[in-house]
Coordinates of C-alpha atoms in Angstrom, one line a residue:
X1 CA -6.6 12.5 15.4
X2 CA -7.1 12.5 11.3
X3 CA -4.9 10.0 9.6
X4 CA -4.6 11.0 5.6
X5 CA -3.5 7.6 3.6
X6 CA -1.0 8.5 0.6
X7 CA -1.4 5.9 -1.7
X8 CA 1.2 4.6 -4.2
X9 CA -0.2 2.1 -6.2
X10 CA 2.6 1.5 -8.8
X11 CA 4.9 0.5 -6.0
X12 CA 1.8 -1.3 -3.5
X13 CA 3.2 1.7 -0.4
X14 CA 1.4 3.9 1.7
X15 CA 2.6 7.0 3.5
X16 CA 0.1 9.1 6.0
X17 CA 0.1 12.4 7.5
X18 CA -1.1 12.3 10.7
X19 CA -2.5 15.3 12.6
X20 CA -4.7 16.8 15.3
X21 CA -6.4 19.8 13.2
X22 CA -3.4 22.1 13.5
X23 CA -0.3 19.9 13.2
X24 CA 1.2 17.3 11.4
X25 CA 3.4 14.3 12.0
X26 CA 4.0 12.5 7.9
X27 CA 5.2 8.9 8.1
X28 CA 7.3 7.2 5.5
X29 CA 6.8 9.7 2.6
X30 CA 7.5 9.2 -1.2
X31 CA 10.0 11.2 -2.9
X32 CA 7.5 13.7 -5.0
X33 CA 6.3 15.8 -2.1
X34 CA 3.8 17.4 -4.3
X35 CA 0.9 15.3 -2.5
X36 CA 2.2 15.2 1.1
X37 CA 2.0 19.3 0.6
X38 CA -1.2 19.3 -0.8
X39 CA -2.9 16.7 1.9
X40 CA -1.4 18.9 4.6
X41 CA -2.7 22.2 2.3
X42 CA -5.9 20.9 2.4
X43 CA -5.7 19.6 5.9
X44 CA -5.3 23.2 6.6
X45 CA -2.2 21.7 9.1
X46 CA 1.5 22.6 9.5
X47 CA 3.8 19.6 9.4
X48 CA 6.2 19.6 12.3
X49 CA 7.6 16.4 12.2
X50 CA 8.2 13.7 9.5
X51 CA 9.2 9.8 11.1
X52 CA 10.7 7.2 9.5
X53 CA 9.9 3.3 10.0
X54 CA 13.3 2.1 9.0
X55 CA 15.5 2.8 5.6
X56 CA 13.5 1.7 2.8
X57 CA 14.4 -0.8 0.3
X58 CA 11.8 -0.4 -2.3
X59 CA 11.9 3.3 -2.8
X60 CA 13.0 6.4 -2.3
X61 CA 12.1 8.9 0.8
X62 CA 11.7 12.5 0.7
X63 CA 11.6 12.6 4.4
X64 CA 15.1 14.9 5.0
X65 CA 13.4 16.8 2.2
X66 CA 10.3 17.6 3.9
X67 CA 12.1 18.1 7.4
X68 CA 14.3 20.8 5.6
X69 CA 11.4 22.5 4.2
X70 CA 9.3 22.7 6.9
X71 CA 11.8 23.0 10.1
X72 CA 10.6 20.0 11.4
X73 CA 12.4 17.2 13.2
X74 CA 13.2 14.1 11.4
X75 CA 12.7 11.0 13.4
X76 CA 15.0 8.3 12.3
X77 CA 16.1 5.3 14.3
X78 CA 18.6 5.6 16.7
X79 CA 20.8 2.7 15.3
X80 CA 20.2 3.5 11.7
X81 CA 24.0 4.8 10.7
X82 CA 22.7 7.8 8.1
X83 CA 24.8 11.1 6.3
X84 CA 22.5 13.5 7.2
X85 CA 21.2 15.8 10.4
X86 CA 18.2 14.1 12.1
X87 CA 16.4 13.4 15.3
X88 CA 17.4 10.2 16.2
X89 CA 14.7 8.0 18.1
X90 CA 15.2 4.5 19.6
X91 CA 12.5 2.0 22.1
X92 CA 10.0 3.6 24.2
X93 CA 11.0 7.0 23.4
X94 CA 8.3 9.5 22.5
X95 CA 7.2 12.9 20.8
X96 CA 4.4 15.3 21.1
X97 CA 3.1 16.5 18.1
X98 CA 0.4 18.8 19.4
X99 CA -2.3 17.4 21.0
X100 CA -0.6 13.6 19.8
X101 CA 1.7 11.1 21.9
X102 CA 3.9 9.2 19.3
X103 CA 5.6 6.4 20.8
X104 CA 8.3 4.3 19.0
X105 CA 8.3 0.5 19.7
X106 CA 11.3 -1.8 18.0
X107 CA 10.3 -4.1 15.8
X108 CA 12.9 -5.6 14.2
X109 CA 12.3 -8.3 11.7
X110 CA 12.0 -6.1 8.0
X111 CA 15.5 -4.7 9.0
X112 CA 17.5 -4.4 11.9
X113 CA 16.6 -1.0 13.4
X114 CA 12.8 -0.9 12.2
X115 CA 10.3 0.8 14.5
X116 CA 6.4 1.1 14.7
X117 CA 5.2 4.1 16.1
X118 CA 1.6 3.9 18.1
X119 CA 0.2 7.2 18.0
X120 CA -2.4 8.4 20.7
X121 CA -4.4 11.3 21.1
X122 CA -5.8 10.4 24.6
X123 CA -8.5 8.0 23.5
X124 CA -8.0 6.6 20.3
X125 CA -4.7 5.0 18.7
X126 CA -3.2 4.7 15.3
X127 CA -0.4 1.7 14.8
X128 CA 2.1 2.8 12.1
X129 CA 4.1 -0.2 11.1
X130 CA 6.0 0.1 8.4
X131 CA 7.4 -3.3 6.8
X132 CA 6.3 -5.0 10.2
X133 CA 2.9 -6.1 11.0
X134 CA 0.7 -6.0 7.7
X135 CA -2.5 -6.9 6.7
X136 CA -2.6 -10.6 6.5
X137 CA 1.2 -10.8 6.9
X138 CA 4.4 -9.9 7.3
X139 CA 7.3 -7.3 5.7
X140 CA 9.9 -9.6 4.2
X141 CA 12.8 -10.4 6.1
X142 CA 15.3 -11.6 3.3
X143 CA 16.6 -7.9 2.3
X144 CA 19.5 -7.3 4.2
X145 CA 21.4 -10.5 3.7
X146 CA 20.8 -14.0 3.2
X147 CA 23.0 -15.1 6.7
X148 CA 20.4 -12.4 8.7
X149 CA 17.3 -14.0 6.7
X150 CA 16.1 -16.6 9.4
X151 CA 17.5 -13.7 12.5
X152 CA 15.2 -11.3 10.9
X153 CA 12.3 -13.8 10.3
X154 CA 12.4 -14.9 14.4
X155 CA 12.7 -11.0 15.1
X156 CA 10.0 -10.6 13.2
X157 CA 7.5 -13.1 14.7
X158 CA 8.1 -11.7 18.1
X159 CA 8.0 -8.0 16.7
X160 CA 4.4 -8.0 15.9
X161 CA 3.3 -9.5 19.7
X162 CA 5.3 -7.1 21.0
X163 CA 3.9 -4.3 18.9
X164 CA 0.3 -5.8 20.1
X165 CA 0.8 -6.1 23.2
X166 CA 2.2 -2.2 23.0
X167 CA -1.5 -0.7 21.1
X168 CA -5.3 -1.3 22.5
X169 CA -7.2 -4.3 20.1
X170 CA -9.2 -1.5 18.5
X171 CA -6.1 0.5 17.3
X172 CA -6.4 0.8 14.2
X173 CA -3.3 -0.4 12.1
X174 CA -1.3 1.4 9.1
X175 CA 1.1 -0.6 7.5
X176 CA 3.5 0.8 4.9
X177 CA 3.5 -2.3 3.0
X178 CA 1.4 -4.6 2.3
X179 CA -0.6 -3.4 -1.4
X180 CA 1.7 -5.2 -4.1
X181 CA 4.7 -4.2 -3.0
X182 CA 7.3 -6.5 -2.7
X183 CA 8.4 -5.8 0.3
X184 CA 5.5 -8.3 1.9
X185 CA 5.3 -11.9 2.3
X186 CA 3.3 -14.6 2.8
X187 CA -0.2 -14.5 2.6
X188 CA -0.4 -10.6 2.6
X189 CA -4.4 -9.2 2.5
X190 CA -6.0 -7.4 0.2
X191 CA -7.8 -5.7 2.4
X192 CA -7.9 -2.2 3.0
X193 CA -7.9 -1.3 6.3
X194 CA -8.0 -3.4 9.9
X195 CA -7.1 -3.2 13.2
X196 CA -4.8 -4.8 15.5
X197 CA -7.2 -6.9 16.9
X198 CA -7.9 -8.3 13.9
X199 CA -4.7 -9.3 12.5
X200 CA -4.4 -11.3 15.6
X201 CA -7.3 -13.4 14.6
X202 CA -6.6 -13.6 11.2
X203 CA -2.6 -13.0 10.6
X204 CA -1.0 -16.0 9.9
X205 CA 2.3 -14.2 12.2
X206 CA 0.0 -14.5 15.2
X207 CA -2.3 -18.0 14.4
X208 CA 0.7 -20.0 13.8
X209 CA 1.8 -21.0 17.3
X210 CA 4.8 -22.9 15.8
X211 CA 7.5 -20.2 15.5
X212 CA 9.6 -22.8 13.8
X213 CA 6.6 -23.8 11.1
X214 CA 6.4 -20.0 10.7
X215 CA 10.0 -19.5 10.0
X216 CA 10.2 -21.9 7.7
X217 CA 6.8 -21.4 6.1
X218 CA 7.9 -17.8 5.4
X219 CA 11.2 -18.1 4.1
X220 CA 10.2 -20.8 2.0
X221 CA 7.6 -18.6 0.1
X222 CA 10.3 -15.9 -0.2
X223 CA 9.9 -14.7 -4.2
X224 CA 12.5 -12.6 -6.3
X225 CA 12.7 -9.4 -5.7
X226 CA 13.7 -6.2 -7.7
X227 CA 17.9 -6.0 -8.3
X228 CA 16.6 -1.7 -7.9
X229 CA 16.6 -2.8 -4.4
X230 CA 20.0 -3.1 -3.8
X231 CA 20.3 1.1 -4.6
X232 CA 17.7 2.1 -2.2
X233 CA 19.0 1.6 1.4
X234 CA 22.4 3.2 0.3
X235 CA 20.4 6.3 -1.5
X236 CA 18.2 6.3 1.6
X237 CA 21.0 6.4 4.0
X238 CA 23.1 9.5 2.7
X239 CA 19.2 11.2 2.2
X240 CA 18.0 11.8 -1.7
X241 CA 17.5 14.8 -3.0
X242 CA 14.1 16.5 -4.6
X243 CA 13.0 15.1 -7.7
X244 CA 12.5 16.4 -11.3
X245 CA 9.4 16.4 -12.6
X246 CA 9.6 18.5 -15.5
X247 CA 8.6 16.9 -19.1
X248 CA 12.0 18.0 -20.9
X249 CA 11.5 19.1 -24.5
X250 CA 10.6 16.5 -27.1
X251 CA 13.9 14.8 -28.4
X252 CA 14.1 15.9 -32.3
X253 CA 13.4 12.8 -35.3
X254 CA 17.2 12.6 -35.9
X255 CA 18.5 12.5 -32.6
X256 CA 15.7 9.7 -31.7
X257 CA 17.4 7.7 -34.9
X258 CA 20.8 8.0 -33.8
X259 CA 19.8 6.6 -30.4
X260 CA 17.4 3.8 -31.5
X261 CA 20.7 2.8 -34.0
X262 CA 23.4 3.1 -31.0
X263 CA 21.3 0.5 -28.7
X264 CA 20.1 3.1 -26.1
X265 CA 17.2 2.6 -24.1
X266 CA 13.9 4.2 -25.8
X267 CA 10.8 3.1 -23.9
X268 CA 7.6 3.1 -25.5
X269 CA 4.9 3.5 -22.8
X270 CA 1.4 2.8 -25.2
X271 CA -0.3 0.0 -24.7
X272 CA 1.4 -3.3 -25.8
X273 CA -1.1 -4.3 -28.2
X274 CA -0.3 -0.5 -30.0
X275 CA 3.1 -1.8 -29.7
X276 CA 2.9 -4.6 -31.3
X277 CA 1.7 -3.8 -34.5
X278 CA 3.7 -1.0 -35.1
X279 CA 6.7 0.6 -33.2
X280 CA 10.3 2.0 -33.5
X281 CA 12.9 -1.0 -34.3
X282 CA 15.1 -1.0 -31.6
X283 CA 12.8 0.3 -28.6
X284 CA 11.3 -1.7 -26.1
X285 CA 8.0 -2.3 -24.4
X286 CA 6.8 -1.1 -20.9
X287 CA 2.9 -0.6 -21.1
X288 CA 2.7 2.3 -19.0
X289 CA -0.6 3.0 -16.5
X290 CA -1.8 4.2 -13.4
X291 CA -1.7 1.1 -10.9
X292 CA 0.6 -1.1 -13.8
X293 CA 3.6 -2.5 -12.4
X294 CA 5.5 -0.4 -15.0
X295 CA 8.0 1.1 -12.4
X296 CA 9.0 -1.9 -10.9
X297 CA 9.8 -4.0 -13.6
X298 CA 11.2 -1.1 -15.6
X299 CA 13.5 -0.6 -12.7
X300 CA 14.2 -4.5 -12.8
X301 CA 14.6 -5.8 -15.9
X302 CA 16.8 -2.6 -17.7
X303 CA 20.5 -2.1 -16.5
X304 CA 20.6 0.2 -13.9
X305 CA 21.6 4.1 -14.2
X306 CA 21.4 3.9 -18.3
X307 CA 19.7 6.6 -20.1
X308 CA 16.5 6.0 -20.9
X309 CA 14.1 8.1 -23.7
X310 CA 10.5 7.9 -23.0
X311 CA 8.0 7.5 -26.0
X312 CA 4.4 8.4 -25.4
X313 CA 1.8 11.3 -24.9
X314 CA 3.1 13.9 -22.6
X315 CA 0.5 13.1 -19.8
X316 CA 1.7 9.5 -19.9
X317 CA 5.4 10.7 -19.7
X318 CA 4.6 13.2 -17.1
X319 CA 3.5 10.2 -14.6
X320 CA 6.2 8.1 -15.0
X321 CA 8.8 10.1 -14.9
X322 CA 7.2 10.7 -11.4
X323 CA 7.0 7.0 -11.0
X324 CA 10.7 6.3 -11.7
X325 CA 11.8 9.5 -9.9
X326 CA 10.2 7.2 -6.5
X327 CA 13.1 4.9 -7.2
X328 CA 16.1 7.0 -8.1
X329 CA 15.5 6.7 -12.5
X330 CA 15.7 10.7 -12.8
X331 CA 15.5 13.2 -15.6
X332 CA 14.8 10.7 -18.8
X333 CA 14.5 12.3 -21.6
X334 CA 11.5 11.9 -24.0
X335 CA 9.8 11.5 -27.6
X336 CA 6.4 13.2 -27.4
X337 CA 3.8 11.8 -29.8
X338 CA 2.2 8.4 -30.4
X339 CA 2.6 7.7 -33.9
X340 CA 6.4 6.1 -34.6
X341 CA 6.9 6.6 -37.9
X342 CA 6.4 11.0 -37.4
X343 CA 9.1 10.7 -34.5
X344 CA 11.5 9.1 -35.8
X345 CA 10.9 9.0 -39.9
X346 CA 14.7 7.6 -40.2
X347 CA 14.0 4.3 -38.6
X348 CA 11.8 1.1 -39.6
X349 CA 8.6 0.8 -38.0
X350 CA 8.2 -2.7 -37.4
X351 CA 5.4 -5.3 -35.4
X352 CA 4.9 -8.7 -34.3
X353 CA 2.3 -11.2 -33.9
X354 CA 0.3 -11.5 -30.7
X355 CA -1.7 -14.3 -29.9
X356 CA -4.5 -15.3 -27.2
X357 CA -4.0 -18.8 -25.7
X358 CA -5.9 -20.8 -27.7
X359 CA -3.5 -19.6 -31.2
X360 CA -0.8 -20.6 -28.3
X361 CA -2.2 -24.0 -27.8
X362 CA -2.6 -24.9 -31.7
X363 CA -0.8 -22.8 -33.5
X364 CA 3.1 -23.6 -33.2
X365 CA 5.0 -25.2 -35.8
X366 CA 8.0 -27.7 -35.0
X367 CA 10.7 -26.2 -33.5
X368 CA 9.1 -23.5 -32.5
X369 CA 10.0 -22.0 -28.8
X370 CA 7.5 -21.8 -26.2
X371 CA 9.3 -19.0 -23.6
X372 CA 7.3 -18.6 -19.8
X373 CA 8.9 -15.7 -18.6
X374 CA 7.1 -15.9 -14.8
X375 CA 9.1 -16.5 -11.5
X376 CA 10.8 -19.3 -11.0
X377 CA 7.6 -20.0 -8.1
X378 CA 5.4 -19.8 -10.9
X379 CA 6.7 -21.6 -13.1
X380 CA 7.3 -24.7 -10.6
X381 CA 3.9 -24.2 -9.3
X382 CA 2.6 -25.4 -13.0
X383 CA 3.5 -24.8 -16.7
X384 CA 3.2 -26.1 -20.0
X385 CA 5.2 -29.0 -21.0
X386 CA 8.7 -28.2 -22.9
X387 CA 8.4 -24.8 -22.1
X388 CA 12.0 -23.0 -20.9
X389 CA 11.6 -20.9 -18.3
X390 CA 13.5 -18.4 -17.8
X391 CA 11.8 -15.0 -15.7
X392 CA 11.7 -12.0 -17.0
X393 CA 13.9 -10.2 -15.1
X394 CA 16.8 -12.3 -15.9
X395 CA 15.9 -12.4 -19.9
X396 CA 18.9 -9.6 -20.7
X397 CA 21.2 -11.8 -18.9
X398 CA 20.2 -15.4 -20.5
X399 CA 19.2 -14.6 -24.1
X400 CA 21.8 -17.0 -25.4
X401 CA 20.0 -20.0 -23.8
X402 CA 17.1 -19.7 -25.6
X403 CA 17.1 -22.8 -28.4
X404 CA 17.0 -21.5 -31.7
X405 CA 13.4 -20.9 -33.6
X406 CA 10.4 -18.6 -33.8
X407 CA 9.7 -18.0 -29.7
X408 CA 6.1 -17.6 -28.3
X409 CA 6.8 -15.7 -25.3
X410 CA 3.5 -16.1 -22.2
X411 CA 3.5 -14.6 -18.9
X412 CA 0.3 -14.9 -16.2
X413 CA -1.6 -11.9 -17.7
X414 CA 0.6 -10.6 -21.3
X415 CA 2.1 -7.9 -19.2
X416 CA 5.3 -9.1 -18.7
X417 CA 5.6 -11.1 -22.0
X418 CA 5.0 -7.7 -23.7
X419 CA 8.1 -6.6 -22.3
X420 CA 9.8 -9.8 -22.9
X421 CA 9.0 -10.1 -26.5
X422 CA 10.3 -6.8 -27.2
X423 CA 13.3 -7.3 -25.8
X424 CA 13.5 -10.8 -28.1
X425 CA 13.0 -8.8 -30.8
X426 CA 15.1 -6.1 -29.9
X427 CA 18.1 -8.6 -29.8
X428 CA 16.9 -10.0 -33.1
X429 CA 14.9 -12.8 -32.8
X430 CA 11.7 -13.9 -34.0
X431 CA 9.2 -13.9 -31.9
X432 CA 5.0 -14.3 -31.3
X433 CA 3.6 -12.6 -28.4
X434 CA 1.0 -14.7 -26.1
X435 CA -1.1 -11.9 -24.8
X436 CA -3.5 -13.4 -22.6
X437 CA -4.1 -14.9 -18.8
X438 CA -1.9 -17.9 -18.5
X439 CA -4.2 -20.8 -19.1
X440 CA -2.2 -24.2 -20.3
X441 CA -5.4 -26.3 -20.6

């Protein structure tokens, strides 16, 4: 048994193809296919069967996709109500895939109808566990509803003994979850790989004895979550179609105007300190890079299913429209180039001050705003004095309680206060841009 990991850092996911030399089982794929076919192309394997650990909240599958392309069966639970022809699996039941045994065992707990699937090949196992059993942790168990929360959080303490009880100590263990994404909980690990042996020395879901003091220790460190949620499961359900990766030609100077003057959505994906000396009046922030948490708070903080116009070099534009493809934000359209005034010569090219901490500390006047634009967790956890908090992902929504004057807008890192003081400006205030780890002191 070879198990290829699929990484997808923007969103903290993994997906794997599984084989045994000649063919294939892929677990929990990503909408672009591009890199599933290419791990299996390289693998020199056929994929005959594609599984699913329950209906994802945080992304997109290309599963039916990959099951219509290759002829292969679709494993999807049993109780999972979906639109589409599949093979539906439930408890105990098993597959061959070649020379593999794949088992499914119900672990509820992430959602309703989730299953792991323990994989053999006669001597060794792999443990593929979806939003269950994670490194360090737990999947969260507050997406389906908050009247299912604590259910699902029980479910879920007795789902991962099961699921151990099911695989041999030295299995080693494959979560979905479980790398930023916020579909964990709790104390997730940064580790990068461990067995189930392990994670019942270690996991907080097996060394806390108490399932009450676990129930409530996990709900109560519940964050926000992305609102793009809330699309995902539905999308997932009827099964999404393939994705369009094509870079569409540049949209022309005049046309860019007219947009940036109407209020659309035009993104600028360069660096946030390019972007604060000089961009487009009218578009907004969203650093864009490779392991940045660009999708997810693109997807969060923007109103959902808007146009959107992408502004940046065509390899930066290639990836995240790839990126936003994984959660249903498909064929933007784009402004190639990195200088604003040439792509758009009919609108101002404006800026705005950005400071480090210590400017921050010393160099307000009276009546200035100070704006912390973390979670609500964060912010109670510790924050300057007189601050108004309000995160970011609600800013669009709350601009008009934020007190009159010049605001200096921090985050944890300057990430997300890049975004935020766009936006600020964007609706025409002033504002000063703390770019800088959060540090009150």
């Amino acid at each position: 048994m070879d198990v290829v990991v699929i990484e997808t850092r923007p969103l903290g996911d993994r997906s794997y193809l599984v084989h045994d030399g000649e063919v294939a089982l892929v677990i929990d794929p990503q909408r672009d296919t591009d890199r599933v076919e290419a791990a299996a192309s390289e693998a020199d394997v056929r994929i005959t069967h594609v599984a699913e650990t329950h209906l994802h909240n945080d992304y997109l599958t290309s599963g039916l996709i990959l099951a219509h392309t290759h002829g292969a069966e679709y494993l999807v639970s049993a109780d999972d109500d979906v639109a589409f022809e599949h093979q539906p699996i439930a408890d105990g039941g098993t597959v061959q895939v070649g020379r593999l045994t794949v088992k499914a065992v119900a672990t509820p707990g992430h959602t309703h109808h989730h299953l792991s699937y323990v994989v053999s090949d006669g001597e060794q196992q792999a443990v593929f566990s979806g939003g269950s059993l994670l490194y360090g942790s737990v999947g969260r168990t507050d997406l389906v509803s908050d009247e299912d929360t604590e259910d699902l959080t029980r479910a879920q303490y007795s789902s991962v003994r099961r699921l151990a009880a099911e695989a041999q100590p030295d299995a080693a263990l494959y979560p979905t979850h479980g790398f930023g994404s916020f579909c964990s909980s709790g104390p997730a690990s940064s580790a990068r790989s461990s067995t189930v042996a392990q994670e019942q020395e270690t996991n907080h879901a097996f060394t806390d004895a108490d399932e009450d003091h676990f129930v409530r220790e996990l709900i109560s460190n519940l964050t926000a979550y992305p609102s793009y949620y809330a699309h995902m499961a539905p999308a997932n359900r009827q099964g999404p179609g393939p994705a369009d990766l094509t870079v569409p030609e540049s949209v022309d100077p005049e046309e860019l105007s007219r947009r940036l003057a109407g209020g659309e959505w035009v993104v600028d994906l360069r660096h946030r300190v390019a972007f604060a000396s000089s961009h487009l009046q009218g578009s907004v922030s969203f650093e864009y890079g490779r392991g940045s948490s660009f999708t997810a708070y693109l997807g969060w903080v923007l109103p959902w299913n808007q146009k959107l116009t992408l502004v940046g070099t065509v390899e930066d534009v290639e990836t995240a429209i790839r990126d936003l493809s994984r959660i249903g934000i498909d064929s933007p359209d784009a402004a190639l180039g990195t200088e604003p005034s040439a792509l758009a010569p009919g609108t101002a090219v404006v800026h705005y001050p950005r400071v480090d901490w210590a400017e921050m500390l010393h160099g307000r006047s009276a009546g200035d705003v100070v704006l912390d634009v973390r979670r609500t967790d964060e912010y109670d956890a510790g924050h300057l004095s007189g601050a108004v908090n309000i995160p970011l992902h609600e800013l669009l929504a709350r601009m008009a309680e934020i007190p009159a004057g010049t605001v200096w807008v921090h985050c944890a890192t300057g990430y997300r206060s890049g975004v935020a003081a766009s936006l600020l400006q964007r609706a025409g205030r002033q504002v000063v841009h703390v770019d800088g780890k959060y540090g009150p002191s």
